XYZ file of C-alpha atoms in Angstrom:
672
model
C 0.498 -0.008 -0.193
C 2.843 2.559 0.671
C 4.496 1.698 -2.834
C 0.563 1.890 -5.000
C 0.055 5.091 -2.540
C 2.610 6.949 -3.928
C 2.187 5.456 -7.579
C -1.188 6.819 -7.351
C -0.347 10.322 -6.277
C 2.227 10.376 -8.607
C 0.094 9.643 -11.182
C -2.645 11.896 -9.894
C -0.373 14.738 -7.937
C -2.125 17.532 -5.803
C -1.324 20.768 -7.729
C -1.877 24.325 -6.719
C -3.331 26.338 -9.601
C -4.522 29.884 -8.374
C -4.975 31.258 -12.028
C -7.408 28.688 -12.776
C -10.284 29.897 -14.850
C -12.698 27.883 -12.312
C -13.080 26.883 -8.434
C -13.543 22.991 -10.411
C -11.220 23.469 -12.073
C -8.523 25.240 -9.218
C -10.165 21.647 -6.877
C -9.092 19.041 -9.637
C -6.141 20.463 -9.205
C -6.041 20.042 -6.384
C -7.604 16.829 -5.239
C -4.858 13.602 -5.589
C -5.500 9.752 -5.953
C -5.243 9.584 -2.165
C -7.238 12.108 -0.997
C -10.340 10.491 -1.949
C -9.237 6.931 -1.533
C -8.310 5.564 -5.055
C -5.301 3.567 -3.752
C -7.280 1.611 -1.137
C -10.145 0.750 -3.751
C -6.768 -0.649 -6.062
C -5.412 -2.109 -3.029
C -9.289 -4.109 -2.353
C -9.285 -4.882 -5.871
C -5.532 -6.438 -5.634
C -6.312 -7.609 -3.222
C -9.711 -9.796 -4.015
C -11.649 -9.210 -7.336
C -8.848 -9.174 -10.011
C -7.607 -12.508 -11.566
C -4.900 -12.350 -13.989
C -1.951 -14.366 -14.066
C 0.714 -11.517 -13.768
C -1.251 -10.183 -10.456
C 1.616 -12.784 -8.556
C 4.331 -10.014 -10.115
C 2.595 -7.473 -9.680
C 2.014 -7.302 -5.956
C 5.867 -8.454 -5.892
C 7.235 -4.770 -7.664
C 4.846 -3.372 -5.066
C 6.468 -4.925 -2.523
C 9.960 -4.850 -3.996
C 9.191 -1.246 -4.170
C 8.334 -0.402 -0.638
C 11.964 -1.808 -0.090
C 15.108 0.335 -0.723
C 17.215 -2.641 -2.464
C 14.313 -3.466 -4.546
C 13.940 0.475 -5.464
C 17.300 0.790 -6.697
C 16.159 -3.220 -9.011
C 13.399 -0.450 -10.818
C 14.453 2.896 -10.059
C 18.723 3.027 -10.599
C 20.302 5.744 -9.129
C 17.003 8.073 -9.320
C 16.374 6.187 -5.639
C 20.205 7.498 -4.659
C 20.407 11.320 -3.240
C 22.555 12.546 -0.439
C 20.949 12.189 2.570
C 20.248 8.988 4.621
C 19.830 6.430 4.155
C 20.917 7.489 1.400
C 18.932 4.823 -1.231
C 15.350 5.093 -0.391
C 12.386 3.140 -0.893
C 9.857 4.602 -3.618
C 7.273 6.569 -1.307
C 10.138 7.975 0.105
C 11.239 9.684 -3.539
C 11.068 13.537 -4.334
C 7.936 13.669 -6.303
C 9.460 15.278 -9.213
C 12.129 12.254 -9.710
C 9.046 9.556 -9.246
C 7.491 11.327 -12.395
C 10.827 11.425 -14.148
C 10.991 7.358 -13.067
C 7.005 6.557 -14.112
C 7.599 8.568 -17.721
C 10.878 5.989 -18.119
C 9.210 3.254 -17.550
C 5.888 3.889 -20.318
C 8.795 3.813 -22.917
C 11.503 1.548 -21.048
C 12.781 -1.200 -23.415
C 12.294 -3.653 -20.896
C 8.911 -5.211 -21.163
C 7.755 -5.883 -18.201
C 8.410 -2.156 -16.951
C 6.321 -1.111 -19.850
C 3.969 -3.884 -18.777
C 4.330 -2.593 -14.541
C 3.272 1.391 -15.739
C 0.856 0.340 -18.114
C -1.058 -2.107 -15.968
C -1.190 0.222 -12.941
C -2.309 3.681 -14.732
C -5.210 1.825 -15.679
C -6.402 0.600 -12.565
C -5.828 3.754 -11.212
C -6.768 6.531 -13.466
C -10.058 4.289 -13.935
C -10.967 3.897 -10.567
C -9.947 7.755 -10.066
C -12.538 8.218 -12.510
C -15.013 6.347 -11.781
C -15.276 5.776 -7.580
C -18.004 7.175 -5.974
C -18.571 8.065 -2.287
C -21.471 6.861 -0.494
C -22.735 10.551 -0.308
C -23.279 10.752 -3.738
C -23.614 7.128 -5.021
C -25.922 6.767 -7.787
C -28.458 4.707 -6.627
C -29.410 1.584 -8.413
C -32.152 1.364 -11.007
C -35.315 -0.375 -9.841
C -36.045 -3.779 -12.148
C -37.848 -5.302 -10.520
C -40.855 -4.271 -12.814
C -39.461 -3.922 -15.985
C -40.586 -6.512 -18.817
C -38.092 -9.444 -17.807
C -39.339 -9.208 -14.088
C -41.691 -12.046 -14.832
C -38.709 -14.344 -15.818
C -37.037 -13.581 -13.219
C -36.109 -16.742 -11.009
C -33.543 -16.433 -7.956
C -32.393 -20.643 -7.542
C -31.562 -19.714 -3.876
C -35.101 -18.928 -3.327
C -36.696 -22.014 -0.478
C -37.100 -25.329 -1.702
C -40.794 -24.644 -2.173
C -40.778 -20.883 -3.517
C -38.437 -22.245 -6.361
C -40.683 -24.701 -7.147
C -43.332 -22.804 -7.246
C -41.603 -20.343 -9.639
C -40.511 -23.203 -11.704
C -44.084 -24.207 -12.189
C -45.711 -21.294 -13.407
C -43.671 -22.265 -16.572
C -43.872 -25.261 -17.054
C -40.506 -26.615 -15.365
C -40.254 -28.985 -12.661
C -37.439 -29.539 -9.508
C -36.440 -32.267 -9.009
C -33.531 -34.062 -6.318
C -30.936 -35.810 -8.554
C -27.444 -37.521 -7.361
C -24.553 -35.488 -7.796
C -22.768 -35.569 -11.233
C -20.236 -38.966 -10.865
C -20.313 -38.679 -6.938
C -23.339 -39.913 -5.126
C -21.715 -39.533 -1.890
C -21.726 -36.098 -1.933
C -24.980 -34.390 -1.108
C -27.781 -34.749 -3.717
C -28.546 -31.575 -5.804
C -31.958 -29.417 -6.849
C -32.746 -30.095 -10.916
C -34.089 -28.262 -12.679
C -36.451 -29.883 -15.606
C -36.342 -28.538 -19.090
C -36.609 -28.861 -22.645
C -33.445 -26.057 -23.551
C -30.907 -24.551 -21.218
C -28.875 -21.234 -22.521
C -25.762 -20.480 -21.006
C -25.830 -17.077 -22.040
C -28.583 -13.924 -22.053
C -26.517 -11.284 -25.176
C -27.039 -11.607 -28.771
C -26.927 -15.038 -29.357
C -28.089 -16.482 -26.327
C -31.044 -14.402 -25.801
C -32.381 -14.677 -29.488
C -32.178 -18.727 -29.444
C -34.128 -18.106 -25.911
C -36.925 -15.986 -27.429
C -36.627 -18.191 -30.719
C -36.972 -21.672 -29.099
C -39.665 -20.198 -26.333
C -41.932 -18.753 -28.916
C -41.632 -22.464 -30.384
C -43.298 -24.140 -26.980
C -39.943 -25.495 -26.175
C -39.355 -24.568 -21.934
C -35.897 -23.841 -21.245
C -34.966 -24.000 -18.500
C -32.079 -20.835 -17.441
C -29.570 -17.711 -18.657
C -26.239 -18.569 -16.714
C -24.207 -15.682 -17.078
C -21.011 -16.039 -16.964
C -18.254 -14.217 -14.691
C -15.391 -12.661 -16.007
C -12.647 -14.211 -17.950
C -9.759 -13.541 -15.935
C -7.741 -11.115 -17.654
C -7.398 -6.837 -17.376
C -11.272 -6.572 -19.627
C -13.553 -4.054 -19.213
C -16.708 -6.254 -20.094
C -20.761 -6.144 -18.446
C -22.018 -9.506 -16.851
C -25.441 -8.830 -16.870
C -28.878 -9.943 -18.215
C -28.875 -8.516 -21.839
C -25.339 -9.695 -22.489
C -22.600 -7.780 -25.011
C -26.245 -5.968 -26.504
C -26.665 -4.125 -23.354
C -23.505 -2.246 -22.930
C -22.395 -1.922 -26.624
C -22.243 0.830 -28.708
C -26.052 0.377 -30.821
C -24.026 -0.102 -33.870
C -26.090 -2.758 -36.331
C -24.402 -3.242 -39.324
C -25.442 -6.643 -41.293
C -22.870 -9.457 -42.727
C -20.840 -7.397 -44.932
C -21.124 -9.316 -48.522
C -17.488 -9.749 -49.382
C -17.254 -11.499 -45.740
C -19.868 -13.430 -46.271
C -19.187 -14.739 -49.437
C -15.186 -15.221 -48.592
C -16.908 -17.655 -45.454
C -18.900 -19.255 -49.080
C -16.057 -19.553 -50.521
C -12.812 -20.428 -48.526
C -14.767 -22.038 -45.679
C -17.396 -23.941 -47.458
C -20.701 -22.428 -45.189
C -23.263 -22.200 -47.941
C -25.539 -20.926 -45.253
C -24.048 -17.579 -45.697
C -25.720 -17.473 -49.254
C -28.585 -19.274 -47.818
C -32.319 -17.527 -48.237
C -32.605 -18.631 -44.608
C -29.546 -16.649 -43.476
C -30.858 -13.371 -45.700
C -34.044 -14.413 -43.477
C -32.297 -14.613 -40.254
C -30.961 -11.052 -41.377
C -34.502 -9.743 -41.870
C -36.330 -10.672 -39.233
C -33.787 -9.886 -36.187
C -33.451 -6.234 -37.468
C -37.025 -6.279 -37.697
C -37.016 -6.890 -34.205
C -34.615 -5.031 -32.761
C -35.297 -2.377 -34.708
C -32.489 -1.458 -37.255
C -32.653 2.171 -38.816
C -30.259 4.390 -39.992
C -31.891 8.009 -39.764
C -29.044 10.529 -38.024
C -30.610 14.284 -36.733
C -27.241 14.970 -37.774
C -27.560 18.660 -35.593
C -27.682 16.122 -32.237
C -24.000 13.963 -33.128
C -21.895 14.365 -30.585
C -18.369 16.086 -31.218
C -17.134 12.506 -32.228
C -19.282 11.647 -34.867
C -19.825 15.346 -35.694
C -15.932 15.558 -36.409
C -15.625 12.552 -38.033
C -18.291 13.384 -40.651
C -17.492 16.636 -41.084
C -13.541 15.806 -41.443
C -14.756 13.071 -43.886
C -16.434 15.666 -45.822
C -13.938 17.771 -46.165
C -11.159 15.920 -47.429
C -13.815 13.510 -49.718
C -13.339 10.518 -47.714
C -16.441 7.774 -47.836
C -18.936 8.840 -44.869
C -22.018 6.879 -43.913
C -24.368 7.006 -41.189
C -24.213 3.883 -39.134
C -27.566 1.621 -38.574
C -28.583 0.984 -34.989
C -31.105 -0.426 -33.071
C -32.307 2.477 -31.429
C -34.637 5.150 -32.977
C -33.357 8.555 -34.501
C -34.137 10.949 -31.754
C -32.113 8.425 -29.468
C -29.652 10.973 -27.974
C -28.061 9.309 -24.523
C -24.521 8.892 -24.658
C -23.975 6.676 -21.664
C -26.277 3.386 -22.953
C -22.667 1.709 -23.106
C -23.414 1.044 -19.709
C -26.981 -0.071 -20.444
C -29.999 2.297 -22.031
C -31.875 3.611 -18.630
C -34.929 4.183 -20.849
C -34.783 0.708 -22.691
C -34.761 2.867 -26.427
C -31.856 0.446 -26.987
C -33.361 -2.745 -28.450
C -30.741 -5.043 -26.042
C -31.819 -8.613 -26.339
C -33.099 -7.805 -22.731
C -35.794 -5.415 -24.635
C -36.402 -7.896 -27.531
C -35.488 -11.564 -27.940
C -35.795 -12.414 -24.128
C -39.310 -10.450 -23.875
C -40.626 -12.911 -26.406
C -39.342 -16.014 -23.916
C -40.902 -13.847 -20.752
C -44.147 -13.462 -22.671
C -44.577 -16.752 -24.059
C -44.540 -18.000 -20.603
C -42.088 -20.906 -21.557
C -38.909 -19.658 -20.218
C -37.220 -18.212 -16.723
C -34.340 -16.837 -16.191
C -31.870 -17.338 -13.516
C -29.210 -14.197 -13.058
C -26.349 -14.534 -10.780
C -25.387 -17.772 -11.772
C -22.114 -19.484 -13.046
C -21.865 -22.252 -15.043
C -19.183 -25.188 -14.213
C -19.787 -27.685 -16.638
C -21.809 -28.933 -19.315
C -23.198 -32.437 -18.410
C -22.789 -35.753 -21.100
C -23.847 -39.391 -21.089
C -22.673 -41.982 -23.100
C -25.730 -43.648 -25.301
C -26.256 -47.017 -26.247
C -22.587 -47.308 -28.492
C -22.714 -44.189 -30.377
C -19.537 -42.752 -31.662
C -21.156 -39.126 -29.385
C -21.990 -38.755 -26.618
C -25.345 -36.443 -25.662
C -25.258 -33.289 -23.503
C -28.103 -34.125 -20.612
C -28.220 -30.595 -19.338
C -25.500 -27.751 -16.951
C -23.889 -28.111 -13.342
C -24.094 -24.441 -12.075
C -23.328 -22.092 -9.354
C -25.640 -19.744 -7.179
C -23.604 -16.593 -6.303
C -23.670 -18.526 -2.470
C -21.612 -21.732 -3.994
C -24.850 -24.054 -3.694
C -24.309 -25.953 -6.592
C -27.664 -27.082 -9.292
C -28.209 -28.883 -12.128
C -30.392 -27.846 -15.268
C -31.022 -31.333 -16.904
C -32.764 -30.272 -20.697
C -32.774 -32.203 -24.194
C -30.858 -29.665 -25.822
C -27.613 -27.200 -24.956
C -26.488 -24.488 -25.695
C -23.438 -22.403 -24.858
C -23.064 -18.331 -25.887
C -20.952 -17.208 -22.795
C -18.786 -14.629 -25.421
C -15.888 -16.030 -27.266
C -14.020 -15.657 -24.234
C -15.837 -17.638 -21.813
C -17.416 -20.473 -24.014
C -13.749 -22.005 -24.773
C -13.132 -22.401 -20.999
C -16.298 -24.221 -20.519
C -16.237 -26.237 -23.103
C -13.306 -27.425 -22.249
C -13.842 -27.337 -18.710
C -16.516 -29.690 -19.914
C -14.062 -32.091 -21.618
C -14.666 -31.597 -24.904
C -11.660 -31.902 -26.994
C -11.652 -30.325 -30.137
C -8.263 -28.915 -30.626
C -10.173 -25.419 -32.691
C -11.624 -24.665 -29.728
C -9.705 -21.885 -28.183
C -7.982 -21.338 -31.434
C -8.582 -18.944 -34.079
C -9.437 -15.848 -31.121
C -10.266 -12.363 -33.565
C -10.226 -9.465 -31.324
C -10.832 -6.353 -33.718
C -8.079 -4.527 -32.812
C -8.331 -0.655 -32.316
C -6.613 2.564 -32.068
C -7.206 5.635 -31.557
C -6.767 9.896 -32.648
C -7.885 12.780 -30.970
C -8.400 16.166 -31.915
C -8.992 19.257 -29.504
C -12.149 21.762 -30.130
C -12.347 24.325 -28.118
C -15.200 26.232 -26.955
C -14.766 29.122 -29.775
C -13.066 26.691 -32.200
C -15.952 27.060 -34.295
C -16.100 28.900 -37.862
C -19.427 27.973 -39.331
C -22.339 29.330 -36.969
C -25.049 27.011 -38.301
C -22.801 23.974 -37.608
C -23.269 24.301 -33.922
C -19.392 22.928 -33.167
C -19.231 24.550 -29.911
C -22.274 23.548 -28.302
C -21.180 19.828 -28.702
C -19.778 17.446 -26.144
C -17.602 14.147 -26.790
C -19.667 12.316 -24.072
C -23.706 13.584 -25.215
C -25.672 11.923 -28.437
C -26.036 9.114 -29.866
C -22.413 7.307 -29.100
C -22.106 5.937 -33.291
C -23.237 7.211 -36.176
C -21.235 7.990 -38.232
C -18.789 5.745 -40.140
C -16.159 5.904 -42.895
C -14.389 2.814 -45.190
C -11.614 4.883 -46.182
C -8.797 2.163 -45.193
C -11.635 -1.013 -45.018
C -9.945 -2.331 -48.859
C -13.478 -3.829 -48.832
C -12.952 -3.346 -52.965
C -10.091 -5.474 -52.830
C -8.590 -7.828 -50.214
C -11.472 -6.954 -47.521
C -8.823 -6.522 -44.770
C -8.261 -3.335 -43.342
C -9.799 -1.020 -41.085
C -12.922 0.639 -40.749
C -12.941 4.376 -38.988
C -15.943 5.090 -36.033
C -16.496 6.988 -32.799
C -16.108 5.577 -29.089
C -17.825 5.794 -26.131
C -15.178 7.519 -23.439
C -16.286 8.628 -19.958
C -13.815 10.494 -18.245
C -12.552 6.522 -16.441
C -11.971 5.123 -20.027
C -10.617 8.632 -21.752
C -8.308 8.559 -18.554
C -6.888 5.347 -19.001
C -6.161 5.514 -22.643
C -4.529 9.390 -22.571
C -1.053 9.238 -22.884
C 0.914 10.005 -19.599
C 3.873 12.367 -18.895
C 2.848 14.288 -15.917
C 1.173 14.965 -12.929
C 0.512 18.263 -14.556
C -0.135 17.690 -18.164
C -2.157 15.057 -17.896
C -5.027 17.058 -15.719
C -4.777 19.661 -17.977
C -5.673 16.787 -20.905
C -8.371 15.916 -18.038
C -9.610 19.397 -18.287
C -9.849 19.716 -21.636
C -12.383 16.378 -22.337
C -15.263 17.891 -23.191
C -14.257 18.938 -26.523
C -11.069 16.625 -26.695
C -12.869 13.947 -29.965
C -11.626 10.481 -30.574
C -11.955 8.772 -34.005
C -10.821 4.982 -33.912
C -9.949 2.085 -36.329
C -11.081 -1.068 -36.182
C -8.839 -3.408 -38.287
C -10.242 -6.799 -40.215
C -7.802 -9.161 -38.324
C -5.820 -11.657 -40.070
C -3.663 -12.294 -37.004
C -4.800 -14.713 -34.036
C -4.696 -16.006 -30.875
C -6.151 -17.820 -27.736
C -8.729 -18.889 -24.958
C -6.937 -21.743 -22.965
C -8.637 -24.244 -20.674
C -7.725 -21.169 -17.101
C -9.182 -18.227 -19.258
C -5.576 -17.139 -20.614
C -5.698 -14.941 -23.749
C -2.466 -15.094 -25.639
C -3.136 -13.084 -29.312
C -0.762 -11.539 -32.016
C -1.780 -9.461 -34.789
C -0.070 -10.337 -38.035
C 1.868 -8.112 -40.205
C -0.405 -7.104 -42.031
C -3.206 -6.484 -39.175
C -0.563 -3.718 -37.702
C -0.215 -2.160 -41.781
C -4.658 -1.206 -41.355
C -3.954 -0.027 -38.356
C -1.273 2.571 -39.354
C -2.586 3.390 -42.284
C -5.884 4.080 -40.457
C -4.008 6.435 -38.300
C -3.274 8.531 -41.326
C -6.585 8.798 -42.513
C -7.699 9.685 -38.972
C -5.439 12.353 -38.521
C -5.909 13.990 -41.537
C -9.782 14.060 -40.725
C -9.611 15.299 -37.316
C -7.232 17.971 -38.873
C -9.405 17.974 -41.643
C -12.752 18.695 -39.104
C -11.078 21.807 -37.966
C -9.302 20.416 -34.666
C -6.856 22.656 -33.212
C -4.229 20.124 -31.465
C -4.553 16.371 -32.633
C -2.627 13.466 -31.370
C -2.087 9.431 -31.052
C -2.221 7.708 -27.730
C 1.361 6.858 -28.077
C 3.182 7.175 -24.682
C 5.109 10.331 -26.122
C 2.294 11.996 -25.312
C 2.680 14.699 -28.365
C 0.139 17.672 -28.912
C 0.484 19.012 -32.795
C -0.580 22.510 -33.387
C -2.375 22.439 -36.443
C -2.960 25.126 -37.415
C 0.464 27.002 -36.219
C 2.097 24.643 -38.301
C 3.464 25.080 -42.224
C 2.604 22.060 -44.398
C 5.930 20.283 -44.357
C 5.234 20.224 -40.402
C 1.971 18.755 -40.534
C 3.130 16.039 -42.967
C 6.101 15.085 -41.362
C 4.080 14.989 -38.755
C 1.702 12.378 -40.073
C 4.369 10.474 -41.901
C 6.107 9.697 -38.388
C 2.759 9.365 -36.549
C 1.627 6.602 -38.739
C 4.978 4.636 -39.208
C 5.174 3.773 -35.550
C 4.998 0.521 -34.429
C 1.379 -0.046 -32.950
C 1.259 -2.403 -29.606
C 4.407 -3.409 -27.514
C 2.672 -1.169 -24.741
C 3.654 2.117 -26.262
C 0.513 2.744 -28.095
C -3.364 1.242 -26.031
C -4.782 -1.161 -28.371
C -7.548 -1.878 -27.733
C -9.737 -5.285 -28.353
C -13.795 -3.913 -30.032
C -15.487 -7.388 -30.483
C -14.023 -10.771 -30.003
C -14.635 -14.007 -31.783
C -13.680 -17.009 -33.649
C -12.895 -19.309 -31.063
C -15.055 -22.098 -30.886
C -15.293 -22.026 -35.295
C -17.957 -23.169 -37.310
C -16.721 -25.199 -40.500
C -17.991 -28.776 -42.418
C -15.602 -30.598 -40.989
C -14.076 -32.085 -37.416
C -10.499 -31.457 -38.750
C -10.770 -27.962 -39.187
C -13.734 -26.530 -36.865
C -15.004 -26.958 -33.364
C -18.574 -26.542 -34.605
C -20.992 -27.548 -37.512
C -22.890 -25.514 -40.080
C -25.668 -25.736 -36.977
C -23.862 -25.245 -34.726
C -23.414 -28.247 -32.957
C -20.000 -29.720 -31.725
C -18.652 -32.151 -33.394
C -17.713 -34.566 -29.498
C -21.137 -33.999 -28.175
C -24.885 -34.172 -29.741
C -27.475 -32.021 -28.420
C -24.706 -29.434 -27.996
C -25.064 -26.314 -29.115
C -22.723 -22.755 -29.566
C -24.363 -19.551 -30.493
C -22.216 -16.728 -29.939
C -19.643 -14.949 -32.273
C -16.779 -17.737 -30.930
C -18.343 -19.460 -34.101
C -17.611 -16.854 -36.327
C -14.840 -18.282 -39.335
C -13.058 -15.277 -39.663
C -12.718 -11.973 -38.073
C -16.212 -9.733 -39.221
C -14.105 -6.390 -39.680
C -17.643 -4.638 -38.514
C -19.549 -4.892 -35.830
C -20.937 -8.076 -34.894
C -24.712 -7.923 -32.883
C -26.380 -8.851 -35.863
C -24.089 -11.125 -37.672
C -24.481 -12.860 -34.026
C -28.148 -13.035 -33.941
C -28.673 -14.117 -37.573
C -26.670 -16.865 -36.993
C -28.015 -17.693 -33.505
C -31.470 -17.416 -34.882
C -30.870 -20.060 -37.980
C -29.507 -22.304 -34.446
C -32.148 -21.644 -32.922
C -34.466 -22.842 -35.972
C -32.358 -25.788 -36.343
C -32.484 -26.767 -32.737
C -36.239 -26.263 -33.136
C -36.513 -29.188 -35.922
C -34.208 -31.571 -34.416
C -34.781 -30.709 -30.391
C -37.691 -33.906 -30.764
C -34.991 -36.681 -31.568
C -32.757 -35.777 -28.586
């Protein structure tokens, strides 16, 4: 804690700024991380919730920095002074020297130092800008009377109450021996036709379609986080509840590639076209945009592209044109963004053919041999409640839809051995560029640029394919806009000193960001413990570099006063004061830098492909219907079945594939 507090106050120091333009700005500068308890919150997270294979190394580093000899290893002569004891632990080093040390770690040639800086910066800044105290805590929204209220069943209810709740939807509760060990306490068991693990774009669609077809659904089990430092939502509705509302159909060139290179005729079939139409209709996809109400990010992207002659068009969204909520990345508070919790899961609830079991974690899929068949047969799911009590859902059909990071882990934990489970993970790597637009920066009164904020209005309304290569290889980068509220803004913003960083944060409302999202050929793996490894191919990095070049020009074309990347050096280029030659040199240098390696933040926009679909067990994890090659009656219905990276936001494609999978299940369920 001694080291963590010192690092926190170095990243976010208390600075007296007498000339601040208002008292709020001065108070922000004066408030250090330790003054509001950030180190204690981060320390609690490191001691409890965080799960990562490098956590031990992080703790060891903090401990070493609390000693003089450990600090000497990490900081060299910067921890030496002429005052006793001459070699000091990190917290006793002069604050200015501590800043220099952290700055050197951020760009160190030693990878572990860059890793240490990035991890601590991520955690400390994120918690500093997102924590709330008890007096200012936002009251939790009461969802007891929402559209899914009647379908919610809490498994920790007393036996009679649980049985009664299940019986209202035609489900039954019994007691069965513990699978594989009759000496253990018998388990409460729910009987149903189908159990769906996950409630997002895949699981929610399957649950809704099957329930409307008359099949009894046993539960939607929300899995926990994947054990890596990834921001993700764990909630009913899954990713569709917290995504940015972009609803793009499967690009034609991608569908053609999946047919041509992977033999998947589904993606040229009338059934898939029907699925796309059904999905878009159910979730209310439309592409109208009230341009005058766009936020600063989208307005800058659109204006810059128009000035340069780059292609730019409206993004189709599952929200109405007048829905300008900038906070849907935390869940749409008024339900106007049509997540599965507002559509497909409502269909299930209204059919009274299914229930939702919130707060549960799937332990493993159950399966058994049957009559000498080569393949085993799925029989349900073993799961745990929040208190740790173990239950069984016994079903004819089991659908796993935990997402590309969790589905492989569950399948491997369940004993499946197909070598393609956990392989070919694609991440849609993303890099960002920013532009600063001062309050007085507008040159067009009708444009209302001076009134726009980066965090207000629809999150995504504009998109450019100038670097996408859709007409050639199909592998490039699309340019879109992110949802960056203070927490995530602070995480991706370069840190060079405490004062510089706080200055950047005060400009948050008028700093626009755009990002390049690469359709990656490179891939990674998810192992049985949930650890992720990933490597971009050279072509992926070139796609992102090309995207950086185009984005810098877009920000300049939109009229930004300053522009920059997220590289750790933290350059700020003043566009309007530079010559054309200086500008071109800056763009050239910024777009040629190595992407990644902990010098430039690379984010993952979407995860897919880790249980890819195919026509043979020798090249894929599931067949064209989504059924696993090893276990009959066990289906996968999420982005993990994508044969390759998609290249655009995957929600509609996931739902369309899940729609087809659900109809396949409905046709064959009677045979299981």
